[in-house]
Amino acid sequence: MSRFPLIDRPRLWGTAVSHYQVEGDDECDWSEWERSGRTRGGACGAAAGSWERYESDADLARDAGANAFRFSISWSRIEPNPGSYDGAALDRYARLVDHLLAIDLEPVVTLFHYTHPRWFHERTPWTSTESVARFAAFTARVADALGDRVRVWMPLNEPLVFLLAGFYDGQIPPGIADGRLLPKVLDHLLVAHCASAAAIRDRSPGAAIGVAHNMVAFAPERKGSFLDRMLARLAHRSYNRGLIEAFGTGRWDFLLPPTTRLRGRRDDLTSSLDFFGVNFYSRLHLRCPGRERRIGEFHYRDAAGRGLTDNGWEIVPEQLETMLAEASAVNLPLVISENGIADAADRMRSDFMTEHASAIARAESAGVPVHGYFYWSLLDNYEWLDGFGPKFGLYEVDRLSMSRFPRPSTATFRRLGQEFLRRSHEPRSAEAAPYSP
Ligand code: FCB
């Protein structure tokens, strides 16, 4: 029986946060990275203080009209030393889940959202096969603690972003820039996903498992340049479709310029998912060859004429429709697991959400099965390398008092949610259709 969509909650409309970006004071590989001065935007520190405020934050999501709450678990809090688990940290998340259920929000739990315990990269790095067992053991502890109360799980957030930034560009921990490691690391991440999914299903047979795939629209910087056009096509083929094919067929085979070939096969990938998550934000313009970067130059620019977001990203809602059509090849229910805008003045956020909601509605009319949408983010938070600069929140956070203030566009989020939840799908058949690119 298909575990997703949920029978009693066929559509999810929610907000997303991740542990490190909101909780505060989490000792992990990222906090070490900050101390070594390798972030542009400074240290995370107390973040948005959500570790103490999760319940009232969940109330804010509900007040804004959400029926689901996506958050992630801090591996470094749960397993500060290898094999030694912190019961109080597990209880903290269990209390949050209880609260979510009490206020009728569906908990959607991500297990890996970029950060690791500090010991991980030394003892069992993603280049080693032991990484898989470690991640599965961590998953098992969390699943034991949260039990059947969590029905929707996402073991990995954006595995390709982590792979490329962590092992190719070396911009985020573990900060390695060695293309030769990529095939092995990707294989381990995908196997870890399967092992994590199996550990969850062992404990909670009805659980729905997903993955959050970052999808980016790519365009040639110079339309007249054959090489730029080729690069944009290759980027789409590799970055966007590579993972869709992997989950759709159990095989992957794609190229990262200039010469890295990622190729592998894991048959259990195809049965590991109940839904496919798309994280979508923007479009990159690519120029070949790259002078500064190995995979070519890429940047954002306002080609669509809607203006750039505060962090300089192009706004291209119509591209979400294209990405959803692409992702539908995996033949699973789709969820937009992240979509949002950095807009401190809240001048563009309402239009941004409205236009993306229209793109979703168009995709649905064309037969794409969209079952959820999560706005990134509930709160202003710590945006990784960019620190606290970009303000993605439906709620503004005053970091001195940690008070939260709704931005006016929260009303738009609520209205769009009502419309989204009113439309419903026929339940899909239990028989999964085959991958169909
Ligand atoms: C996504 C990340 C998320 C957040 C947004 C802006 O790629 O998953 O943590 O930083 O970008």
Short mmCIF file of C-alpha atoms and ligand atoms in Angstrom, two decimals:
data_model
loop_
_atom_site.label_atom_id
_atom_site.label_comp_id
_atom_site.label_asym_id
_atom_site.label_seq_id
_atom_site.Cartn_x
_atom_site.Cartn_y
_atom_site.Cartn_z
CA MET A 1 0.00 0.00 0.00
CA SER A 2 1.38 3.37 -0.94
CA ARG A 3 2.33 5.23 2.23
CA PHE A 4 2.05 8.62 0.64
CA PRO A 5 -0.04 10.69 0.33
CA LEU A 6 -1.25 10.24 3.87
CA ILE A 7 -4.83 8.99 3.91
CA ASP A 8 -6.09 11.53 6.43
CA ARG A 9 -3.95 14.43 5.23
CA PRO A 10 -3.63 14.12 1.47
CA ARG A 11 -1.92 17.50 1.04
CA LEU A 12 0.73 19.14 3.18
CA TRP A 13 1.13 22.90 3.40
CA GLY A 14 3.93 23.85 5.70
CA THR A 15 7.05 25.70 6.60
CA ALA A 16 10.59 24.34 6.77
CA VAL A 17 13.50 24.96 9.11
CA SER A 18 16.72 23.05 9.71
CA HIS A 19 18.25 22.34 13.08
CA TYR A 20 21.55 24.19 12.77
CA GLN A 21 20.01 27.24 11.17
CA VAL A 22 17.55 27.91 13.99
CA GLU A 23 18.44 26.00 17.15
CA GLY A 24 21.62 27.67 18.35
CA ASP A 25 24.72 26.55 20.25
CA ASP A 26 25.21 23.25 18.47
CA GLU A 27 28.81 22.01 18.57
CA CYS A 28 29.44 20.28 15.28
CA ASP A 29 31.59 20.39 12.14
CA TRP A 30 29.95 23.68 11.09
CA SER A 31 30.70 25.47 14.34
CA GLU A 32 34.30 24.37 13.90
CA TRP A 33 34.23 25.62 10.31
CA GLU A 34 33.04 29.02 11.52
CA ARG A 35 35.82 29.23 14.09
CA SER A 36 38.36 28.54 11.37
CA GLY A 37 37.04 31.65 9.58
CA ARG A 38 35.75 29.84 6.54
CA THR A 39 32.28 31.37 6.40
CA ARG A 40 31.58 34.76 4.83
CA GLY A 41 28.81 35.62 7.23
CA GLY A 42 30.28 34.89 10.64
CA ALA A 43 29.19 32.48 13.32
CA CYS A 44 25.78 30.98 13.99
CA GLY A 45 25.90 31.30 17.79
CA ALA A 46 22.43 31.30 19.25
CA ALA A 47 20.84 31.15 15.76
CA ALA A 48 17.13 31.88 16.24
CA GLY A 49 17.09 30.29 19.67
CA SER A 50 14.62 27.61 18.59
CA TRP A 51 16.08 24.89 20.81
CA GLU A 52 14.25 26.63 23.67
CA ARG A 53 11.40 27.93 21.53
CA TYR A 54 10.43 25.08 19.20
CA GLU A 55 6.92 24.74 20.56
CA SER A 56 6.06 28.41 20.20
CA ASP A 57 7.68 28.39 16.75
CA ALA A 58 5.42 25.51 15.79
CA ASP A 59 2.47 27.60 17.03
CA LEU A 60 3.59 30.38 14.68
CA ALA A 61 3.54 27.97 11.74
CA ARG A 62 0.04 26.87 12.67
CA ASP A 63 -1.07 30.51 13.08
CA ALA A 64 0.19 31.12 9.54
CA GLY A 65 -2.08 28.36 8.23
CA ALA A 66 0.34 25.43 8.00
CA ASN A 67 -0.78 21.84 8.50
CA ALA A 68 2.78 20.46 8.46
CA PHE A 69 6.13 21.37 9.95
CA ARG A 70 9.42 20.30 8.37
CA PHE A 71 12.42 20.32 10.66
CA SER A 72 15.66 18.39 11.01
CA ILE A 73 17.46 16.54 13.75
CA SER A 74 20.92 17.53 14.91
CA TRP A 75 23.13 14.45 14.66
CA SER A 76 25.79 16.12 16.80
CA ARG A 77 23.33 16.66 19.65
CA ILE A 78 22.03 13.08 19.46
CA GLU A 79 25.42 11.36 19.12
CA PRO A 80 28.06 13.72 20.51
CA ASN A 81 30.53 10.82 20.71
CA PRO A 82 30.51 7.76 18.49
CA GLY A 83 27.99 5.26 19.79
CA SER A 84 27.00 7.37 22.79
CA TYR A 85 23.57 8.89 22.48
CA ASP A 86 22.10 11.79 24.39
CA GLY A 87 18.70 10.81 25.76
CA ALA A 88 17.83 14.37 26.76
CA ALA A 89 18.39 15.60 23.19
CA LEU A 90 16.21 12.80 21.83
CA ASP A 91 13.53 13.73 24.39
CA ARG A 92 13.70 17.33 23.25
CA TYR A 93 12.73 16.34 19.71
CA ALA A 94 10.12 13.89 21.04
CA ARG A 95 8.50 16.76 22.97
CA LEU A 96 8.46 18.87 19.82
CA VAL A 97 6.77 16.04 17.93
CA ASP A 98 4.18 15.65 20.70
CA HIS A 99 3.47 19.35 20.52
CA LEU A 100 3.15 19.29 16.73
CA LEU A 101 0.62 16.49 16.97
CA ALA A 102 -1.23 18.28 19.75
CA ILE A 103 -1.68 21.35 17.54
CA ASP A 104 -2.46 19.20 14.49
CA LEU A 105 0.69 19.83 12.44
CA GLU A 106 2.18 16.87 10.56
CA PRO A 107 5.82 16.45 11.61
CA VAL A 108 8.15 16.01 8.62
CA VAL A 109 11.57 14.98 9.85
CA THR A 110 14.85 15.39 7.97
CA LEU A 111 17.81 13.44 9.36
CA PHE A 112 20.71 14.95 7.46
CA HIS A 113 20.74 18.67 6.75
CA TYR A 114 24.45 19.29 6.11
CA THR A 115 25.99 19.12 9.61
CA HIS A 116 27.79 16.22 11.30
CA PRO A 117 29.16 15.47 14.72
CA ARG A 118 32.79 16.57 14.82
CA TRP A 119 34.11 13.03 15.14
CA PHE A 120 32.38 11.85 11.99
CA HIS A 121 34.85 13.15 9.40
CA GLU A 122 37.80 11.69 11.30
CA ARG A 123 36.36 8.33 12.29
CA THR A 124 33.87 7.33 9.61
CA PRO A 125 33.92 9.92 6.82
CA TRP A 126 31.60 9.67 3.81
CA THR A 127 34.55 8.28 1.87
CA SER A 128 34.45 5.16 4.08
CA THR A 129 31.86 2.40 3.96
CA GLU A 130 31.40 2.70 7.74
CA SER A 131 29.66 6.02 7.17
CA VAL A 132 26.58 4.09 6.03
CA ALA A 133 26.28 2.02 9.22
CA ARG A 134 26.84 5.13 11.36
CA PHE A 135 24.06 7.02 9.65
CA ALA A 136 21.75 4.01 9.89
CA ALA A 137 22.51 3.65 13.62
CA PHE A 138 21.78 7.34 14.19
CA THR A 139 18.53 6.96 12.23
CA ALA A 140 17.54 3.94 14.31
CA ARG A 141 17.97 5.87 17.57
CA VAL A 142 15.87 8.74 16.31
CA ALA A 143 13.19 6.43 14.93
CA ASP A 144 13.06 4.57 18.26
CA ALA A 145 12.60 7.83 20.12
CA LEU A 146 9.99 9.35 17.81
CA GLY A 147 8.25 6.11 16.91
CA ASP A 148 5.09 6.01 14.85
CA ARG A 149 4.28 9.55 15.80
CA VAL A 150 6.35 10.69 12.83
CA ARG A 151 4.89 9.43 9.57
CA VAL A 152 6.92 11.45 7.07
CA TRP A 153 10.71 11.18 6.96
CA MET A 154 13.42 12.60 4.74
CA PRO A 155 16.77 10.97 5.47
CA LEU A 156 18.76 13.35 3.24
CA ASN A 157 18.46 17.00 2.38
CA GLU A 158 20.09 17.96 -0.93
CA PRO A 159 22.69 15.21 -1.25
CA LEU A 160 24.12 16.75 -4.43
CA VAL A 161 24.58 20.19 -2.86
CA PHE A 162 26.43 18.57 0.01
CA LEU A 163 28.48 16.41 -2.36
CA LEU A 164 29.57 19.31 -4.55
CA ALA A 165 30.10 21.93 -1.84
CA GLY A 166 31.73 19.49 0.58
CA PHE A 167 33.89 17.44 -1.77
CA TYR A 168 34.29 19.34 -5.04
CA ASP A 169 34.28 23.07 -4.26
CA GLY A 170 35.36 22.41 -0.68
CA GLN A 171 33.31 25.36 0.54
CA ILE A 172 31.57 23.55 3.37
CA PRO A 173 32.71 20.82 5.77
CA PRO A 174 34.53 18.53 5.29
CA GLY A 175 36.04 21.09 2.86
CA ILE A 176 37.65 18.72 0.41
CA ALA A 177 38.15 19.64 -3.24
CA ASP A 178 38.94 16.38 -4.92
CA GLY A 179 36.75 15.22 -7.77
CA ARG A 180 38.17 11.71 -7.54
CA LEU A 181 36.25 11.16 -4.29
CA LEU A 182 32.88 12.11 -5.68
CA PRO A 183 31.75 8.74 -7.07
CA LYS A 184 32.45 6.98 -3.81
CA VAL A 185 30.88 9.66 -1.64
CA LEU A 186 27.74 9.79 -3.76
CA ASP A 187 27.46 6.02 -3.60
CA HIS A 188 27.77 6.08 0.19
CA LEU A 189 25.21 8.86 0.53
CA LEU A 190 22.70 6.96 -1.56
CA VAL A 191 23.34 3.70 0.27
CA ALA A 192 23.04 5.57 3.56
CA HIS A 193 19.69 6.89 2.36
CA CYS A 194 18.52 3.31 1.69
CA ALA A 195 19.84 2.04 5.03
CA SER A 196 18.16 4.91 6.83
CA ALA A 197 14.87 4.27 5.01
CA ALA A 198 15.07 0.58 5.97
CA ALA A 199 15.78 1.42 9.63
CA ILE A 200 12.73 3.70 9.71
CA ARG A 201 10.46 1.16 8.03
CA ASP A 202 11.61 -1.61 10.37
CA ARG A 203 10.38 0.45 13.26
CA SER A 204 7.47 2.11 11.58
CA PRO A 205 6.18 0.11 8.62
CA GLY A 206 3.69 2.79 7.66
CA ALA A 207 6.27 5.56 7.41
CA ALA A 208 6.57 7.58 4.19
CA ILE A 209 10.13 8.21 3.03
CA GLY A 210 11.29 11.04 0.81
CA VAL A 211 14.43 12.83 -0.30
CA ALA A 212 14.89 16.57 -0.82
CA HIS A 213 16.57 17.22 -4.17
CA ASN A 214 17.83 20.72 -4.91
CA MET A 215 16.80 21.62 -8.45
CA VAL A 216 18.18 24.63 -10.27
CA ALA A 217 17.12 26.10 -13.59
CA PHE A 218 20.15 26.54 -15.85
CA ALA A 219 20.50 28.96 -18.75
CA PRO A 220 23.39 29.81 -21.08
CA GLU A 221 25.01 33.09 -20.15
CA ARG A 222 25.48 33.92 -23.86
CA LYS A 223 22.55 32.58 -25.83
CA GLY A 224 24.64 32.67 -29.00
CA SER A 225 27.40 30.56 -27.51
CA PHE A 226 27.28 26.90 -28.40
CA LEU A 227 29.53 26.07 -25.45
CA ASP A 228 27.37 27.94 -22.94
CA ARG A 229 24.28 26.19 -24.27
CA MET A 230 26.00 22.82 -24.02
CA LEU A 231 27.08 23.58 -20.47
CA ALA A 232 23.55 24.58 -19.43
CA ARG A 233 22.18 21.36 -20.96
CA LEU A 234 24.85 19.27 -19.29
CA ALA A 235 24.23 20.94 -15.93
CA HIS A 236 20.52 20.22 -16.21
CA ARG A 237 21.15 16.65 -17.30
CA SER A 238 23.66 15.96 -14.53
CA TYR A 239 22.56 18.07 -11.60
CA ASN A 240 18.79 18.01 -11.96
CA ARG A 241 18.17 14.71 -13.70
CA GLY A 242 21.04 12.65 -12.29
CA LEU A 243 19.37 12.09 -8.96
CA ILE A 244 15.89 11.71 -10.44
CA GLU A 245 17.22 8.92 -12.63
CA ALA A 246 19.07 7.35 -9.72
CA PHE A 247 15.87 7.10 -7.66
CA GLY A 248 13.77 6.22 -10.70
CA THR A 249 15.96 3.42 -12.05
CA GLY A 250 18.48 2.49 -9.34
CA ARG A 251 21.27 3.57 -11.72
CA TRP A 252 23.07 6.83 -12.25
CA ASP A 253 25.57 7.93 -14.84
CA PHE A 254 26.38 11.58 -15.28
CA LEU A 255 29.26 13.88 -15.92
CA LEU A 256 30.63 16.81 -13.96
CA PRO A 257 32.72 19.07 -16.10
CA PRO A 258 35.41 18.77 -17.03
CA THR A 259 35.94 15.05 -16.61
CA THR A 260 34.37 13.53 -13.50
CA ARG A 261 31.98 10.73 -14.29
CA LEU A 262 29.57 9.66 -11.57
CA ARG A 263 28.27 6.26 -12.26
CA GLY A 264 26.73 3.61 -10.06
CA ARG A 265 23.95 1.22 -9.36
CA ARG A 266 21.93 0.41 -6.24
CA ASP A 267 18.82 -1.58 -6.93
CA ASP A 268 17.13 -0.85 -3.60
CA LEU A 269 17.02 2.88 -4.38
CA THR A 270 13.88 2.50 -6.46
CA SER A 271 11.86 1.02 -3.61
CA SER A 272 13.34 3.33 -0.98
CA LEU A 273 11.04 6.28 -1.65
CA ASP A 274 7.38 7.03 -1.16
CA PHE A 275 7.61 10.62 -2.36
CA PHE A 276 10.14 12.86 -4.03
CA GLY A 277 10.96 16.31 -2.64
CA VAL A 278 11.99 19.24 -4.81
CA ASN A 279 13.79 22.21 -3.28
CA PHE A 280 13.56 25.04 -5.78
CA TYR A 281 14.80 28.62 -5.58
CA SER A 282 16.31 30.13 -8.70
CA ARG A 283 18.17 29.99 -12.02
CA LEU A 284 21.88 30.07 -12.75
CA HIS A 285 23.43 31.50 -15.90
CA LEU A 286 26.41 29.49 -17.03
CA ARG A 287 29.46 30.51 -18.98
CA CYS A 288 32.05 28.18 -20.42
CA PRO A 289 34.92 27.77 -19.84
CA GLY A 290 35.29 28.57 -16.14
CA ARG A 291 38.19 30.78 -15.19
CA GLU A 292 37.65 30.64 -11.44
CA ARG A 293 35.63 27.50 -11.10
CA ARG A 294 36.24 24.09 -12.47
CA ILE A 295 32.65 23.57 -13.52
CA GLY A 296 32.40 26.86 -15.41
CA GLU A 297 31.35 30.30 -14.27
CA PHE A 298 27.86 30.57 -12.88
CA HIS A 299 25.94 33.47 -11.56
CA TYR A 300 22.50 34.90 -11.09
CA ARG A 301 21.13 37.78 -13.13
CA ASP A 302 17.76 39.38 -13.57
CA ALA A 303 16.99 38.01 -17.01
CA ALA A 304 13.30 37.53 -16.22
CA GLY A 305 12.94 41.17 -15.11
CA ARG A 306 11.26 40.52 -11.77
CA GLY A 307 14.17 41.92 -9.77
CA LEU A 308 16.69 40.00 -7.70
CA THR A 309 16.15 38.81 -4.16
CA ASP A 310 18.15 40.35 -1.29
CA ASN A 311 20.84 37.72 -1.79
CA GLY A 312 20.93 38.33 -5.52
CA TRP A 313 18.94 35.34 -6.74
CA GLU A 314 16.81 35.54 -9.87
CA ILE A 315 13.07 34.98 -9.44
CA VAL A 316 11.79 32.44 -11.99
CA PRO A 317 8.51 30.88 -10.81
CA GLU A 318 7.66 29.44 -14.25
CA GLN A 319 10.77 27.30 -13.95
CA LEU A 320 9.23 25.49 -11.00
CA GLU A 321 6.62 24.11 -13.38
CA THR A 322 9.42 22.81 -15.62
CA MET A 323 11.28 21.26 -12.68
CA LEU A 324 8.14 19.55 -11.41
CA ALA A 325 7.48 18.12 -14.86
CA GLU A 326 11.06 16.85 -14.89
CA ALA A 327 10.79 15.36 -11.40
CA SER A 328 7.53 13.63 -12.28
CA ALA A 329 9.62 11.14 -14.30
CA VAL A 330 10.36 9.44 -11.00
CA ASN A 331 6.68 8.44 -10.86
CA LEU A 332 6.14 9.25 -7.23
CA PRO A 333 4.04 11.84 -5.47
CA LEU A 334 5.98 15.11 -5.40
CA VAL A 335 6.43 17.57 -2.58
CA ILE A 336 8.03 20.98 -2.88
CA SER A 337 10.16 20.53 0.20
CA GLU A 338 11.66 24.04 0.06
CA ASN A 339 10.90 27.23 -1.82
CA GLY A 340 11.42 30.74 -0.54
CA ILE A 341 12.89 34.19 -0.88
CA ALA A 342 15.31 36.41 1.02
CA ASP A 343 13.35 39.64 1.27
CA ALA A 344 13.90 41.62 4.46
CA ALA A 345 11.49 44.39 3.46
CA ASP A 346 8.81 41.84 2.49
CA ARG A 347 8.23 43.68 -0.77
CA MET A 348 8.45 40.67 -3.07
CA ARG A 349 7.53 37.69 -0.90
CA SER A 350 3.77 37.73 -1.54
CA ASP A 351 4.20 37.83 -5.31
CA PHE A 352 6.94 35.23 -5.09
CA MET A 353 4.72 32.76 -3.24
CA THR A 354 1.67 33.56 -5.37
CA GLU A 355 3.52 33.03 -8.64
CA HIS A 356 5.10 29.80 -7.43
CA ALA A 357 1.69 28.59 -6.28
CA SER A 358 0.36 29.32 -9.78
CA ALA A 359 3.24 27.35 -11.29
CA ILE A 360 2.32 24.43 -9.03
CA ALA A 361 -1.33 24.67 -10.05
CA ARG A 362 -0.33 24.64 -13.74
CA ALA A 363 1.88 21.62 -13.18
CA GLU A 364 -1.01 19.87 -11.46
CA SER A 365 -3.38 20.65 -14.32
CA ALA A 366 -0.83 18.99 -16.58
CA GLY A 367 -1.09 15.87 -14.41
CA VAL A 368 1.93 16.28 -12.11
CA PRO A 369 1.01 14.88 -8.68
CA VAL A 370 2.01 17.58 -6.16
CA HIS A 371 1.10 16.69 -2.60
CA GLY A 372 2.90 19.25 -0.51
CA TYR A 373 4.57 22.62 -0.32
CA PHE A 374 6.98 23.90 2.32
CA TYR A 375 7.96 27.54 2.44
CA TRP A 376 11.59 28.18 3.38
CA SER A 377 11.57 29.44 5.97
CA LEU A 378 9.33 29.92 8.96
CA LEU A 379 11.92 32.22 10.54
CA ASP A 380 14.83 34.41 9.63
CA ASN A 381 17.76 32.13 10.27
CA TYR A 382 21.44 31.42 9.83
CA GLU A 383 21.98 31.03 6.10
CA TRP A 384 25.16 28.96 6.13
CA LEU A 385 28.06 30.78 4.44
CA ASP A 386 26.00 33.99 4.26
CA GLY A 387 25.29 34.16 7.98
CA PHE A 388 22.27 36.16 9.12
CA GLY A 389 22.23 38.47 6.07
CA PRO A 390 19.47 36.89 3.96
CA LYS A 391 16.04 37.09 5.59
CA PHE A 392 13.90 34.21 4.35
CA GLY A 393 11.43 34.23 7.24
CA LEU A 394 7.67 34.51 7.20
CA TYR A 395 8.51 35.76 10.68
CA GLU A 396 11.20 38.30 11.33
CA VAL A 397 13.45 37.49 14.28
CA ASP A 398 14.96 40.13 16.55
CA ARG A 399 18.15 38.38 17.51
CA LEU A 400 18.66 40.36 20.70
CA SER A 401 15.31 39.60 22.28
CA MET A 402 14.63 36.56 20.06
CA SER A 403 11.12 37.95 19.56
CA ARG A 404 9.32 36.90 16.40
CA PHE A 405 7.20 39.28 14.28
CA PRO A 406 4.96 38.14 11.43
CA ARG A 407 5.75 39.74 8.09
CA PRO A 408 2.68 40.92 6.16
CA SER A 409 3.15 38.18 3.54
CA THR A 410 2.21 35.63 6.19
CA ALA A 411 -1.39 36.45 5.21
CA THR A 412 -0.62 35.45 1.61
CA PHE A 413 0.93 32.19 2.80
CA ARG A 414 -2.26 31.44 4.72
CA ARG A 415 -4.56 32.24 1.79
CA LEU A 416 -2.50 30.24 -0.70
CA GLY A 417 -2.48 27.35 1.75
CA GLN A 418 -6.27 27.36 1.97
CA GLU A 419 -6.48 27.20 -1.82
CA PHE A 420 -3.85 24.48 -2.04
CA LEU A 421 -5.49 22.35 0.61
CA ARG A 422 -8.90 22.70 -1.03
CA ARG A 423 -7.66 21.04 -4.21
CA SER A 424 -7.20 17.36 -3.70
CA HIS A 425 -6.05 14.37 -5.69
CA GLU A 426 -7.47 11.00 -6.26
CA PRO A 427 -5.42 8.58 -4.15
CA ARG A 428 -2.71 7.00 -6.30
CA SER A 429 -2.76 3.30 -6.93
CA ALA A 430 -0.58 1.07 -4.77
CA GLU A 431 1.27 -0.14 -7.86
CA ALA A 432 4.08 2.27 -8.59
CA ALA A 433 4.41 3.11 -12.25
CA PRO A 434 7.83 2.65 -13.81
CA TYR A 435 10.32 5.44 -14.33
CA SER A 436 9.33 7.36 -17.43
CA PRO A 437 11.65 10.17 -18.52
C1 FCB B 1 18.67 25.32 0.66
C2 FCB B 1 19.05 24.68 1.99
C3 FCB B 1 18.51 25.44 3.18
C4 FCB B 1 18.58 26.94 3.00
C5 FCB B 1 18.06 27.36 1.66
C6 FCB B 1 18.09 28.85 1.40
O1 FCB B 1 19.49 24.86 -0.37
O2 FCB B 1 18.53 23.37 2.06
O3 FCB B 1 19.17 24.98 4.30
O4 FCB B 1 19.85 27.40 3.23
O5 FCB B 1 18.78 26.71 0.63
#
